[in-house]
Amino acid sequence: MLSTERQPSGEGGNASVRVTLKDIAQRAGVSMMTVSNVINGNSARVSPATIERIQRIVVELGYVPSHSARSLAAKSSRMVGVLVPAADEESLTISPHNVAIIGQLERELRKRAYDVLLRGIARPGEVAEALRAWNLDGALLLGFLDEEIATFTASSAGRTRIVAVDSYADNPVTRGVRTDDVTGGRLAAEHLRALGHVDVVFAGPRFAGQGVVWQRFQGFKEALGGDCAVEAANTTYDDGVALGRRLRADHPSATAVFATADILAIGVVAGLQETGARVPDDVSVMGFDDLDLCRYVRPTLTTIAQDLPAKAATAVAMLIGEIERDEEPPAPATLDVHLVERGSTGPAR
Amino acid sequence: MLSTERQPSGEGGNASVRVTLKDIAQRAGVSMMTVSNVINGNSARVSPATIERIQRIVVELGYVPSHSARSLAAKSSRMVGVLVPAADEESLTISPHNVAIIGQLERELRKRAYDVLLRGIARPGEVAEALRAWNLDGALLLGFLDEEIATFTASSAGRTRIVAVDSYADNPVTRGVRTDDVTGGRLAAEHLRALGHVDVVFAGPRFAGQGVVWQRFQGFKEALGGDCAVEAANTTYDDGVALGRRLRADHPSATAVFATADILAIGVVAGLQETGARVPDDVSVMGFDDLDLCRYVRPTLTTIAQDLPAKAATAVAMLIGEIERDEEPPAPATLDVHLVERGSTGPAR
DNA sequence: GTGAAAGCGCTAACAC
DNA sequence: GTGTTAGCGCTTTCAC
């Protein structure tokens, strides 16, 4: 109870700085195993009286278990890796979307008493390396390209569980949690069609037969009925601005733009406005994600919303399920999306 | 050479999956120590030929050192904690400002071969706990209140190095990296004065004689010359909107607002606009931080810029300096700020 | 230059 | 219910 009594008094001059299981065991007059069982909540194997006594001593001495030791002995670390793409050793600019999700993941994991190793991945091999170096119980991959994930898992030892967020790579080791991107694309197209838009531009990172962007494009194109122009652009504000600036020159008859990310859409709006175009009067623009950002800009951004907290919770639940209950790798989870109408879309002119 | 020969052949049926130091040692016909020295770059103690041979085997077998084991034996983990405030076990909404900095910190640490444990802190005791549980070499504290930091360090074992970012708490264990907040406040005031503003409102989280916000207020008030109204508001968009909405009612004669965070300022602008006020024609608004966000909104936000990458780099350099070279705790570092004029401020009406 | 012994703090698998 | 034995994979210390 007294917070001043934190230094072990004296026993026999043992290690002064770190309180270990052994210290507790000696003080309590029991074996280390008994203490270990109490610490780990194996109450079935210890008498209530002993439990109570040990817990008191634990608090009294300020005992904190060594996760390194536990990890070594038990081959499990209660730590999972949150792995994000890093262009190279020099950079780590976490995308706004990933940023939003990392906090949620940490929270979900902490609730379950897992720690988080945050790490940027520059070379494919680093995934397996990180996993093994720390005996990670699992890993969450955030926003890697499908083909990258294939490389990771090839080099992965195989035992560690991996859940990829926002990926369509299906393979023996990776399970995925993703948004219903096809529906998202469809909802966007339907919204624009309902407003009378026919000549529209699809803007997003280059895609080729797979991945999040491709999925969105499939849904979009199909629901649109007709053809649509595709503009390749990175998911950045500046690329959006560039596209917005030249949009009316390159696509004079287009009345709407669907961008695969909010940040890109916001750039497009800014670029358009620079050229004197009014949004949505002249051109409608919509994004994808529903970041907080959408409410901050003017006009506010119409977008396809995904439930980020739910995505994070699902990813963690899947991973922990595989880890703790050794569940069968669950089928990829697909989360619902919905349209959020705001100010950046309006009737076709 | 053959990559299929990864399973140690026979010995006595030892651990099959993980390649250990011992495996390397046996294959190379040397002792574990020699291998260990090679791995750790203690080249002084090993002959060049041996080094070369061992390194080849390491690659061949795909050896990855166990950080848990290293951490246990060496009492140092090459891992540092990045600790952020979490309101409670249930939440972790990392502030935009902290988010921006986390990526930078990870990058800086990875460059130096340190791993990052990301953890939300709900109770003061968790800091010391996290530190000891993983044998962390150090910790970076992000955006905690000064008084919170005092509690952490009180319960800290004392040996582990801690650097607090954005804090003024000076005590034996914590060193700080912060922005020159007083100057930031001063620059804001000077800018507004130069535009002819006299009746201005200072908006930010409640403060009381210490902390980042207080510092900014000191600089601001002094440079302003006169008195200024203070409005307490959390650093959120919604609080900003609320303030903006009632600003003209509560402060009819005010012509400018200085908010201590961009996100808050952006909310204020939105709230003002809702009431029909024009920014900056009727009211000028400025923020602090210079997040990317400032360029996305309309009008673009005038703000006090801090160099986030530099802040991150400095924090990491300080921490690593203390860890590796056992340097004296350096004096708190204070980083420069500068005014970035954009569209949200203009001449007083 | 290289090696042997001891142990970091913990847990698995059994015995009692 | 509780204790014992044997490591997990690495580094330290000191001997050769």
XYZ file of C-alpha atoms (C1' of nucleotides) in Angstrom:
730
model
C 0.000 0.000 0.000
C 2.799 2.375 0.785
C 4.228 3.550 -2.445
C 7.510 4.342 -0.786
C 8.192 0.702 0.000
C 9.166 -0.132 -3.500
C 12.773 -1.126 -2.987
C 13.142 -4.726 -1.876
C 14.583 -4.458 1.596
C 17.293 -7.021 1.945
C 16.783 -10.808 1.781
C 20.348 -11.707 0.890
C 21.724 -8.963 -1.275
C 20.154 -10.242 -4.446
C 19.843 -8.244 -7.637
C 18.753 -4.891 -6.393
C 17.227 -3.333 -9.435
C 14.933 -5.872 -10.961
C 12.352 -7.810 -9.001
C 12.092 -11.307 -10.414
C 9.850 -14.286 -10.035
C 12.476 -15.811 -7.797
C 12.350 -12.855 -5.438
C 8.635 -13.240 -5.108
C 8.959 -16.975 -4.654
C 11.524 -16.634 -1.880
C 9.543 -14.001 -0.066
C 6.415 -16.094 -0.293
C 8.181 -19.311 0.572
C 6.944 -21.112 -2.525
C 8.470 -22.215 -5.808
C 8.811 -20.034 -8.861
C 6.272 -22.143 -10.686
C 3.587 -21.346 -8.208
C 4.257 -17.681 -8.588
C 4.305 -18.048 -12.343
C 0.927 -19.730 -12.218
C -0.506 -16.949 -10.145
C 0.875 -14.272 -12.428
C -0.598 -16.004 -15.443
C -3.948 -16.550 -13.853
C -3.724 -20.346 -13.735
C -5.709 -20.220 -10.554
C -6.815 -23.808 -10.988
C -3.435 -24.948 -9.865
C -2.968 -22.808 -6.781
C -4.853 -22.470 -3.525
C -6.791 -19.247 -2.963
C -4.778 -18.414 0.119
C -1.501 -18.712 -1.745
C -2.842 -16.652 -4.603
C -3.831 -13.879 -2.293
C -0.496 -13.889 -0.517
C 1.510 -13.888 -3.700
C -0.522 -11.121 -5.241
C 0.095 -9.009 -2.197
C 3.829 -9.495 -2.473
C 3.767 -8.795 -6.178
C 2.201 -5.434 -5.579
C 4.387 -4.729 -2.591
C 7.595 -5.375 -4.475
C 6.381 -3.748 -7.665
C 7.021 -6.818 -9.748
C 6.808 -6.437 -13.519
C 7.212 -9.631 -15.561
C 9.960 -9.645 -18.154
C 8.371 -10.038 -21.526
C 11.707 -10.853 -23.085
C 12.133 -13.808 -20.779
C 8.582 -14.913 -21.236
C 8.919 -14.646 -24.951
C 12.073 -16.694 -24.931
C 10.726 -19.451 -22.769
C 7.205 -19.608 -24.089
C 7.913 -18.880 -27.739
C 5.176 -16.370 -27.720
C 5.546 -12.715 -27.052
C 2.050 -11.272 -26.736
C 3.288 -8.724 -29.202
C 2.043 -8.221 -32.708
C 3.634 -6.263 -35.481
C 1.839 -3.418 -37.162
C 3.661 -3.191 -40.433
C 3.301 -0.274 -42.792
C 4.928 0.430 -46.138
C 8.006 2.625 -46.097
C 9.267 3.789 -49.439
C 12.854 3.256 -48.315
C 14.987 3.373 -45.222
C 14.762 7.121 -45.359
C 11.075 7.691 -45.314
C 7.909 6.882 -43.521
C 4.997 8.954 -44.455
C 2.056 7.054 -43.142
C -0.978 7.690 -45.279
C -3.867 9.491 -43.587
C -5.946 6.392 -43.966
C -3.394 4.148 -42.299
C -2.775 6.701 -39.647
C -6.425 6.661 -38.744
C -6.341 2.926 -38.447
C -3.163 2.523 -36.407
C -4.608 4.190 -33.360
C -7.622 1.914 -33.517
C -5.481 -1.164 -33.874
C -3.348 -0.233 -30.923
C -6.436 0.256 -28.821
C -7.973 -3.077 -29.789
C -4.737 -4.881 -29.129
C -4.109 -3.182 -25.844
C -7.586 -4.148 -24.685
C -6.505 -7.736 -25.189
C -3.150 -7.192 -23.494
C -1.055 -7.364 -26.638
C 1.757 -4.970 -27.320
C 2.398 -3.338 -30.649
C 5.619 -3.259 -32.596
C 5.306 -0.495 -35.168
C 7.588 -0.882 -38.116
C 8.016 0.507 -41.581
C 8.814 -2.083 -44.196
C 11.187 -1.113 -46.961
C 12.329 -4.516 -48.252
C 10.083 -7.573 -48.562
C 12.346 -9.697 -46.385
C 11.857 -7.374 -43.454
C 8.440 -8.793 -42.703
C 9.641 -12.288 -41.936
C 12.656 -10.820 -40.205
C 10.619 -8.685 -37.843
C 8.302 -11.568 -37.124
C 11.084 -13.910 -36.123
C 13.357 -11.435 -34.441
C 10.779 -10.641 -31.803
C 8.893 -13.895 -31.796
C 5.840 -11.940 -32.805
C 2.583 -13.766 -32.280
C 1.244 -12.232 -35.447
C 1.300 -9.278 -37.748
C -1.069 -6.782 -39.236
C -0.125 -5.566 -42.690
C -1.477 -2.169 -43.591
C -2.135 -1.129 -47.144
C 0.479 -3.101 -48.999
C 0.044 -3.889 -52.648
C -1.198 -7.372 -53.348
C 1.941 -8.351 -55.170
C 4.100 -7.176 -52.303
C 2.215 -9.368 -49.914
C 2.875 -12.373 -52.068
C 6.601 -11.723 -51.657
C 6.340 -11.380 -47.914
C 4.552 -14.579 -47.368
C 6.863 -16.484 -49.655
C 9.692 -15.691 -47.293
C 7.601 -16.147 -44.188
C 8.346 -19.035 -41.925
C 4.698 -20.002 -42.076
C 3.742 -20.398 -38.461
C 3.110 -16.797 -37.611
C -0.313 -15.460 -38.319
C -0.684 -12.556 -40.660
C -3.717 -10.454 -41.445
C -3.535 -8.001 -44.288
C -5.737 -4.961 -44.157
C -6.874 -3.557 -47.490
C -5.543 -6.296 -49.629
C -6.933 -8.890 -51.959
C -3.955 -11.178 -51.944
C -5.301 -14.578 -51.058
C -2.733 -17.145 -50.191
C -2.093 -19.767 -47.575
C -0.613 -17.466 -44.960
C -2.422 -14.193 -45.286
C -5.992 -13.457 -44.431
C -7.500 -10.163 -45.359
C -9.834 -7.553 -44.012
C -11.078 -5.183 -46.573
C -13.803 -2.834 -47.438
C -16.466 -3.843 -49.890
C -14.682 -1.972 -52.604
C -16.822 -3.211 -55.467
C -19.952 -1.984 -53.755
C -18.184 1.244 -52.918
C -17.452 1.797 -56.568
C -21.007 0.902 -57.446
C -22.497 3.300 -54.894
C -20.342 6.084 -56.238
C -21.455 5.402 -59.804
C -25.093 5.173 -58.823
C -24.900 8.432 -56.947
C -23.366 10.216 -59.902
C -25.762 8.655 -62.365
C -28.730 9.650 -60.252
C -27.477 13.203 -60.466
C -27.402 12.937 -64.221
C -23.668 12.545 -64.735
C -22.693 10.477 -67.736
C -19.270 11.661 -68.673
C -17.152 10.954 -65.628
C -13.498 10.455 -64.773
C -12.157 7.737 -62.497
C -8.997 8.830 -60.678
C -6.702 6.674 -58.593
C -3.393 4.865 -58.428
C -2.522 2.742 -61.409
C -4.058 -0.715 -61.184
C -3.827 -3.901 -63.172
C -6.286 -6.652 -62.613
C -6.082 -6.777 -58.833
C -6.087 -4.737 -55.681
C -8.320 -2.291 -53.943
C -8.357 0.260 -56.721
C -9.169 -2.303 -59.355
C -12.095 -3.553 -57.302
C -13.479 -0.082 -56.935
C -13.103 0.439 -60.623
C -15.010 -2.757 -61.411
C -17.977 -1.745 -59.336
C -17.846 1.782 -60.619
C -17.625 0.941 -64.292
C -20.329 -1.649 -64.145
C -22.860 0.515 -62.358
C -22.052 3.421 -64.591
C -23.265 1.538 -67.581
C -21.081 3.333 -70.069
C -17.373 3.875 -70.425
C -15.355 6.219 -68.334
C -11.978 7.866 -68.546
C -9.301 6.723 -66.136
C -6.663 9.034 -64.762
C -3.718 7.589 -62.882
C -2.724 9.586 -59.832
C -1.009 8.843 -56.572
C -2.994 9.141 -53.415
C -1.756 12.591 -52.527
C -3.163 16.064 -52.377
C -0.636 17.401 -54.833
C -1.404 14.799 -57.469
C -5.036 15.694 -57.037
C -4.341 19.358 -57.566
C -2.387 18.598 -60.719
C -5.225 16.521 -62.047
C -7.806 19.135 -61.139
C -5.866 21.836 -62.957
C -5.791 20.017 -66.242
C -9.099 18.258 -65.952
C -11.140 20.618 -68.048
C -8.504 20.769 -70.716
C -8.077 17.008 -70.910
C -11.693 16.069 -70.349
C -13.735 19.061 -71.460
C -17.017 17.217 -71.413
C -16.563 15.471 -68.048
C -18.960 16.625 -65.354
C -17.789 14.485 -62.469
C -14.734 12.881 -60.927
C -14.615 9.861 -58.662
C -11.309 9.657 -56.812
C -10.355 6.524 -54.898
C -9.216 8.458 -51.851
C -10.479 11.513 -50.058
C -7.138 13.222 -50.018
C -6.889 12.881 -53.762
C -10.428 14.147 -54.262
C -9.729 17.167 -52.096
C -6.744 17.971 -54.266
C -8.846 17.641 -57.386
C -11.365 20.084 -55.992
C -8.609 22.557 -55.194
C -7.096 22.185 -58.663
C -10.446 22.677 -60.307
C -11.177 25.752 -58.250
C -7.846 27.208 -59.313
C -8.950 27.061 -62.911
C -12.143 28.861 -62.033
C -14.369 25.806 -62.116
C -17.026 25.635 -59.463
C -17.576 22.463 -57.455
C -20.161 21.022 -57.681
C -21.829 23.401 -60.120
C -19.431 22.775 -62.963
C -17.860 19.543 -61.857
C -18.876 17.137 -59.103
C -16.126 15.395 -57.158
C -16.329 12.502 -54.763
C -13.814 10.574 -52.719
C -13.478 7.374 -50.768
C -12.805 6.692 -47.054
C -14.708 9.399 -45.229
C -11.750 10.770 -43.322
C -12.433 13.550 -40.814
C -10.920 15.787 -43.397
C -14.067 15.590 -45.534
C -15.942 17.793 -43.128
C -13.193 20.377 -42.937
C -12.998 21.360 -46.579
C -15.375 23.503 -48.604
C -17.389 22.255 -50.249
C -17.551 19.356 -47.845
C -16.710 16.143 -49.620
C -19.206 13.556 -50.760
C -17.569 10.199 -50.253
C -17.915 6.487 -49.739
C -17.573 5.835 -46.033
C -15.887 2.865 -44.527
C -16.089 2.121 -40.851
C -12.485 2.348 -39.770
C -12.944 1.355 -36.134
C -14.880 -1.686 -37.288
C -12.183 -2.535 -39.768
C -9.545 -2.342 -37.082
C -11.626 -4.345 -34.649
C -12.273 -7.024 -37.229
C -8.639 -7.301 -38.204
C -7.582 -7.674 -34.603
C -10.351 -10.146 -33.832
C -9.328 -12.295 -36.765
C -5.689 -12.223 -35.826
C -6.259 -12.947 -32.163
C -8.682 -15.696 -33.043
C -6.027 -17.412 -35.062
C -3.428 -16.874 -32.376
C -5.281 -17.770 -29.225
C -7.861 -20.258 -30.255
C -5.815 -21.576 -33.101
C -8.845 -21.101 -35.262
C -8.897 -22.011 -38.875
C -7.838 -19.107 -41.000
C -11.156 -17.320 -41.393
C -12.437 -16.293 -44.764
C -11.471 -12.776 -45.726
C -13.754 -10.274 -44.067
C -15.445 -7.644 -46.142
C -16.860 -4.596 -44.459
C -19.836 -2.613 -45.539
C -19.623 0.801 -47.069
C -22.165 3.513 -47.538
C -22.557 6.737 -49.371
C -22.163 9.985 -47.474
C -23.626 12.846 -49.425
C -22.084 16.195 -48.784
C -21.481 19.307 -50.752
C -19.070 18.329 -53.490
C -21.565 16.584 -55.731
C -24.596 18.000 -57.444
C -26.726 17.671 -60.578
C -24.904 17.482 -63.875
C -24.853 20.803 -65.625
C 24.593 -23.357 -50.639
C 21.542 -25.453 -51.190
C 18.611 -23.608 -49.801
C 16.817 -26.863 -49.200
C 19.362 -27.799 -46.557
C 17.780 -25.635 -43.939
C 16.883 -28.324 -41.479
C 19.839 -29.124 -39.270
C 20.413 -32.698 -40.270
C 20.871 -34.857 -37.236
C 22.785 -33.992 -34.054
C 20.105 -35.133 -31.673
C 16.820 -33.907 -33.028
C 17.222 -30.384 -31.770
C 14.831 -27.527 -32.490
C 13.995 -27.826 -36.143
C 12.391 -24.571 -37.062
C 14.580 -21.817 -35.731
C 18.143 -21.269 -36.852
C 20.219 -20.343 -33.832
C 23.671 -19.118 -33.091
C 24.576 -22.654 -32.198
C 23.539 -23.937 -35.614
C 25.787 -21.406 -37.242
C 28.605 -22.214 -34.889
C 28.404 -25.933 -35.561
C 28.265 -25.475 -39.291
C 31.221 -23.147 -39.190
C 33.149 -25.284 -36.766
C 33.640 -22.441 -34.305
C 32.180 -21.498 -30.950
C 28.999 -19.587 -30.435
C 30.965 -16.671 -29.102
C 32.816 -16.208 -32.318
C 29.600 -16.157 -34.228
C 28.089 -13.745 -31.749
C 31.043 -11.439 -32.215
C 30.656 -11.517 -35.952
C 26.942 -10.829 -35.770
C 27.526 -7.864 -33.515
C 30.316 -6.446 -35.595
C 33.041 -6.989 -33.001
C 35.405 -7.572 -35.865
C 38.389 -6.754 -33.705
C 38.120 -10.101 -32.047
C 37.759 -12.334 -35.086
C 39.949 -13.037 -38.090
C 38.762 -11.725 -41.451
C 38.600 -15.210 -42.929
C 36.346 -16.451 -40.145
C 34.148 -13.405 -40.456
C 33.646 -13.993 -44.130
C 32.851 -17.655 -43.653
C 30.387 -17.046 -40.871
C 28.635 -14.320 -42.732
C 28.158 -16.623 -45.660
C 26.595 -19.272 -43.478
C 24.370 -16.731 -41.794
C 22.915 -15.734 -45.130
C 22.728 -19.289 -46.337
C 20.769 -20.489 -43.338
C 18.666 -17.358 -43.128
C 19.649 -16.666 -39.560
C 17.699 -13.995 -37.698
C 18.905 -13.168 -34.183
C 16.357 -13.484 -31.417
C 15.831 -10.092 -29.909
C 14.093 -11.601 -26.926
C 17.146 -13.646 -26.107
C 19.475 -10.769 -26.708
C 17.349 -8.526 -24.596
C 17.314 -11.036 -21.798
C 21.015 -11.679 -21.788
C 22.239 -8.192 -22.528
C 19.658 -6.221 -20.588
C 19.133 -4.009 -23.528
C 16.590 -4.474 -26.202
C 17.355 -2.004 -28.961
C 13.720 -1.106 -28.655
C 12.288 2.189 -27.544
C 8.775 2.967 -26.503
C 6.742 5.601 -28.260
C 4.175 6.444 -25.656
C 1.077 8.466 -26.399
C -1.784 9.527 -24.164
C -4.891 7.340 -24.225
C -7.893 8.715 -22.468
C -8.745 5.286 -21.063
C -8.404 1.630 -21.918
C -11.134 2.120 -24.455
C -9.782 4.874 -26.581
C -6.846 5.977 -28.574
C -7.420 8.887 -30.786
C -3.972 10.037 -31.622
C -3.976 13.741 -32.258
C -3.145 14.844 -35.797
C -0.030 16.473 -34.502
C 1.212 13.349 -32.762
C 0.284 11.236 -35.700
C 2.437 13.350 -37.926
C 5.340 12.897 -35.571
C 5.086 9.158 -34.993
C 5.965 8.284 -38.558
C 9.014 10.499 -38.341
C 10.121 8.979 -35.077
C 9.800 5.475 -36.421
C 11.887 6.401 -39.411
C 14.627 7.986 -37.346
C 14.750 5.038 -35.003
C 14.729 2.467 -37.758
C 17.640 4.223 -39.410
C 19.538 3.541 -36.219
C 18.334 -0.044 -35.988
C 15.982 0.488 -33.082
C 12.531 -0.995 -32.993
C 9.456 0.856 -31.837
C 6.944 -0.236 -29.265
C 3.841 1.879 -29.743
C 1.658 2.123 -26.713
C -1.197 4.197 -25.445
C -0.883 5.187 -21.809
C -4.025 5.323 -19.737
C -2.636 5.130 -16.189
C 0.566 6.830 -15.032
C 2.074 3.565 -13.821
C 1.951 2.109 -17.293
C 4.978 4.063 -18.375
C 7.376 2.449 -15.951
C 5.650 -0.854 -16.506
C 6.135 -0.792 -20.272
C 9.717 0.285 -19.844
C 10.621 -2.599 -17.581
C 8.458 -5.265 -19.142
C 10.336 -5.065 -22.402
C 13.668 -3.871 -21.120
C 13.203 -0.808 -23.244
C 16.352 1.162 -23.856
C 14.378 4.348 -23.665
C 11.082 6.017 -24.268
C 9.676 8.937 -26.165
C 6.699 10.614 -24.541
C 4.389 12.426 -26.915
C 2.263 15.314 -25.871
C 1.622 14.507 -22.253
C 0.707 17.232 -19.825
C 3.546 18.433 -17.674
C 1.912 17.263 -14.498
C 1.356 13.805 -15.922
C 5.013 13.491 -16.729
C 5.912 14.255 -13.169
C 3.842 11.272 -12.089
C 5.473 8.981 -14.609
C 8.960 9.757 -13.630
C 8.195 9.449 -9.965
C 7.369 5.815 -10.525
C 10.153 5.274 -13.008
C 13.011 3.023 -12.033
C 15.380 5.777 -12.998
C 17.812 4.039 -15.288
C 15.850 4.152 -18.497
C 16.163 7.229 -20.584
C 13.099 9.260 -21.332
C 12.631 12.164 -23.683
C 9.394 14.077 -23.596
C 8.247 15.806 -26.727
C 6.187 18.943 -26.269
C 6.569 19.224 -22.587
C 8.046 21.662 -20.139
C 8.336 19.296 -17.244
C 11.917 19.517 -16.100
C 13.021 16.885 -13.706
C 15.904 14.502 -13.152
C 14.702 11.810 -15.519
C 12.986 13.542 -18.360
C 14.535 15.647 -21.033
C 12.381 17.598 -23.392
C 12.183 18.591 -27.000
C 9.816 21.353 -27.690
C 8.974 24.090 -30.013
C 9.815 27.655 -29.194
C 6.296 28.238 -28.039
C 6.885 31.663 -26.559
C 8.280 32.912 -29.829
C 5.430 31.211 -31.643
C 2.950 33.142 -29.569
C 4.899 36.311 -30.118
C 5.039 35.857 -33.895
C 1.307 35.321 -33.972
C 0.662 38.467 -31.983
C 3.050 40.520 -34.093
C 1.417 39.315 -37.260
C -2.023 40.231 -36.031
C -0.898 43.582 -34.696
C 0.785 44.416 -37.964
C -2.569 43.848 -39.608
C -4.155 46.275 -37.218
C -5.889 43.840 -34.914
C -6.226 44.978 -31.359
C -9.202 43.133 -29.984
C -8.248 39.479 -30.298
C -9.191 36.169 -28.740
C -6.764 33.494 -27.627
C -8.226 29.989 -27.912
C -6.756 26.781 -26.614
C -6.914 24.116 -23.946
C -7.137 25.322 -20.401
C -3.741 26.134 -18.911
C -2.450 27.107 -15.552
C 1.040 28.422 -15.184
C 2.809 25.741 -17.201
C 2.793 23.753 -20.383
C 2.868 24.377 -24.065
C -0.308 26.395 -24.179
C 0.740 28.606 -21.339
C 4.040 29.347 -23.057
C 2.280 30.329 -26.233
C -0.015 32.546 -24.269
C 2.907 34.299 -22.578
C 4.529 35.153 -25.866
C 1.253 36.149 -27.395
C 0.057 38.380 -24.618
C 3.335 40.149 -24.236
C 3.775 40.947 -27.898
C 0.184 42.014 -28.166
C 0.748 44.807 -25.730
C -2.807 44.918 -24.519
C -5.145 42.472 -22.911
C -6.865 39.690 -24.736
C -9.788 37.418 -24.114
C -9.091 33.748 -23.490
C -11.425 31.000 -24.595
C -10.873 27.473 -23.328
C -11.396 24.826 -25.975
C -10.131 21.330 -26.564
C -7.923 20.723 -29.520
C -10.664 19.417 -31.770
C -12.506 20.548 -34.829
C -15.859 20.390 -33.108
C -14.791 22.560 -30.206
C -13.518 25.013 -32.761
C -16.831 25.071 -34.573
C -18.676 25.665 -31.336
C -16.396 28.561 -30.503
C -16.684 30.005 -33.987
C -20.453 29.924 -33.819
C -20.689 31.959 -30.664
C -17.660 34.125 -31.199
C -19.427 37.162 -32.531
C -22.047 36.972 -29.842
C -19.545 36.592 -27.022
C -16.855 38.834 -28.425
C -18.637 41.281 -30.726
C -15.675 43.572 -31.067
C -13.021 40.911 -31.633
C -11.459 40.976 -35.075
C -9.075 38.052 -34.786
C -8.605 34.665 -33.167
C -5.357 32.895 -32.411
C -5.922 29.197 -31.789
C -3.162 27.026 -30.354
C -3.712 24.259 -32.883
C -4.533 24.176 -36.558
C -7.380 21.762 -36.160
C -9.001 24.061 -33.645
C -8.473 27.094 -35.856
C -10.046 25.307 -38.796
C -13.083 24.575 -36.692
C -13.306 28.192 -35.644
C -13.266 29.287 -39.256
C -16.047 26.850 -40.083
C -18.124 28.004 -37.110
C -17.659 31.637 -38.063
C -18.633 30.969 -41.633
C -21.793 29.295 -40.435
C -22.845 32.499 -38.772
C -22.246 34.386 -41.968
C -18.953 35.904 -40.938
C -16.297 36.116 -43.599
C -12.745 35.014 -42.906
C -10.552 36.985 -43.021
C -12.647 39.997 -43.977
C -14.689 40.078 -40.789
C -12.495 37.979 -38.543
C -8.949 36.768 -39.012
C -8.038 33.324 -37.681
C -4.675 31.715 -37.229
C -3.478 28.377 -35.964
C -0.339 26.634 -34.781
C 1.582 23.646 -36.140
C 1.334 23.968 -39.908
C -0.204 20.590 -40.568
C -0.768 19.579 -44.188
C -4.375 20.310 -43.475
C -3.723 24.046 -43.579
C -3.331 23.972 -47.319
C -6.493 21.962 -47.875
C -9.011 24.305 -46.325
C -10.413 27.551 -47.687
C -9.302 30.048 -46.847
C -5.930 28.408 -46.386
C -4.784 28.777 -42.826
C -2.192 31.232 -41.598
C -0.249 29.496 -38.886
C 2.918 29.199 -36.869
C 4.985 26.432 -38.405
C 7.085 24.020 -36.518
C 9.482 21.688 -38.210
C 8.086 18.294 -37.290
C 10.760 16.164 -38.958
C 13.410 18.197 -37.160
C 11.576 17.791 -33.891
C 11.438 14.056 -34.350
C 15.065 13.867 -35.397
C 16.152 15.911 -32.408
C 14.161 13.844 -29.966
C 15.619 10.632 -31.318
C 19.141 12.031 -31.405
C 18.868 13.105 -27.786
C 17.509 9.780 -26.685
C 20.032 7.713 -28.585
C 22.830 9.941 -27.382
C 21.885 9.203 -23.811
C 21.504 5.519 -24.511
C 24.523 4.735 -26.605
C 27.129 7.182 -25.565
C 25.780 7.482 -22.077
C 25.857 11.205 -22.560
C 24.893 13.626 -19.896
C 21.227 14.419 -20.100
C 21.308 17.264 -22.596
C 19.572 20.515 -21.962
C 16.051 20.658 -23.287
C 16.065 21.403 -26.988
C 13.931 24.184 -28.330
C 13.134 24.284 -32.007
C 12.557 27.340 -34.114
C 9.200 28.365 -35.394
C 8.175 30.725 -38.142
C 5.105 32.416 -39.431
C 3.397 31.052 -42.506
C 1.057 33.602 -43.979
C -1.865 32.211 -45.847
C -5.405 33.251 -46.539
C -7.102 33.244 -43.156
C -5.665 36.482 -41.852
C -6.068 39.970 -43.224
C -6.290 43.619 -42.169
C -8.570 44.452 -39.289
C -11.895 45.761 -40.463
C 41.865 -14.805 -32.065
C 38.960 -18.209 -29.875
C 36.421 -20.987 -26.464
C 33.976 -22.790 -22.009
C 31.038 -21.913 -18.355
C 27.446 -19.552 -16.256
C 23.281 -17.359 -16.235
C 19.627 -13.497 -17.924
C 14.043 -14.475 -16.152
C 10.880 -17.242 -17.417
C 7.825 -21.554 -18.623
C 7.046 -26.611 -20.254
C 6.611 -31.088 -18.681
C 6.425 -33.791 -15.599
C 6.960 -35.696 -10.700
C 5.318 -35.604 -5.891
C -1.706 -27.973 -4.815
C 3.149 -27.577 -5.348
C 8.081 -28.538 -6.598
C 11.850 -30.160 -9.823
C 14.317 -30.382 -13.944
C 15.559 -28.673 -18.081
C 15.997 -25.581 -21.247
C 14.497 -21.029 -24.619
C 18.924 -18.222 -27.505
C 21.846 -15.211 -26.360
C 25.867 -12.500 -23.931
C 29.098 -11.983 -20.230
C 33.420 -13.055 -18.069
C 37.452 -14.902 -18.108
C 40.659 -18.499 -19.557
C 43.555 -20.134 -23.249
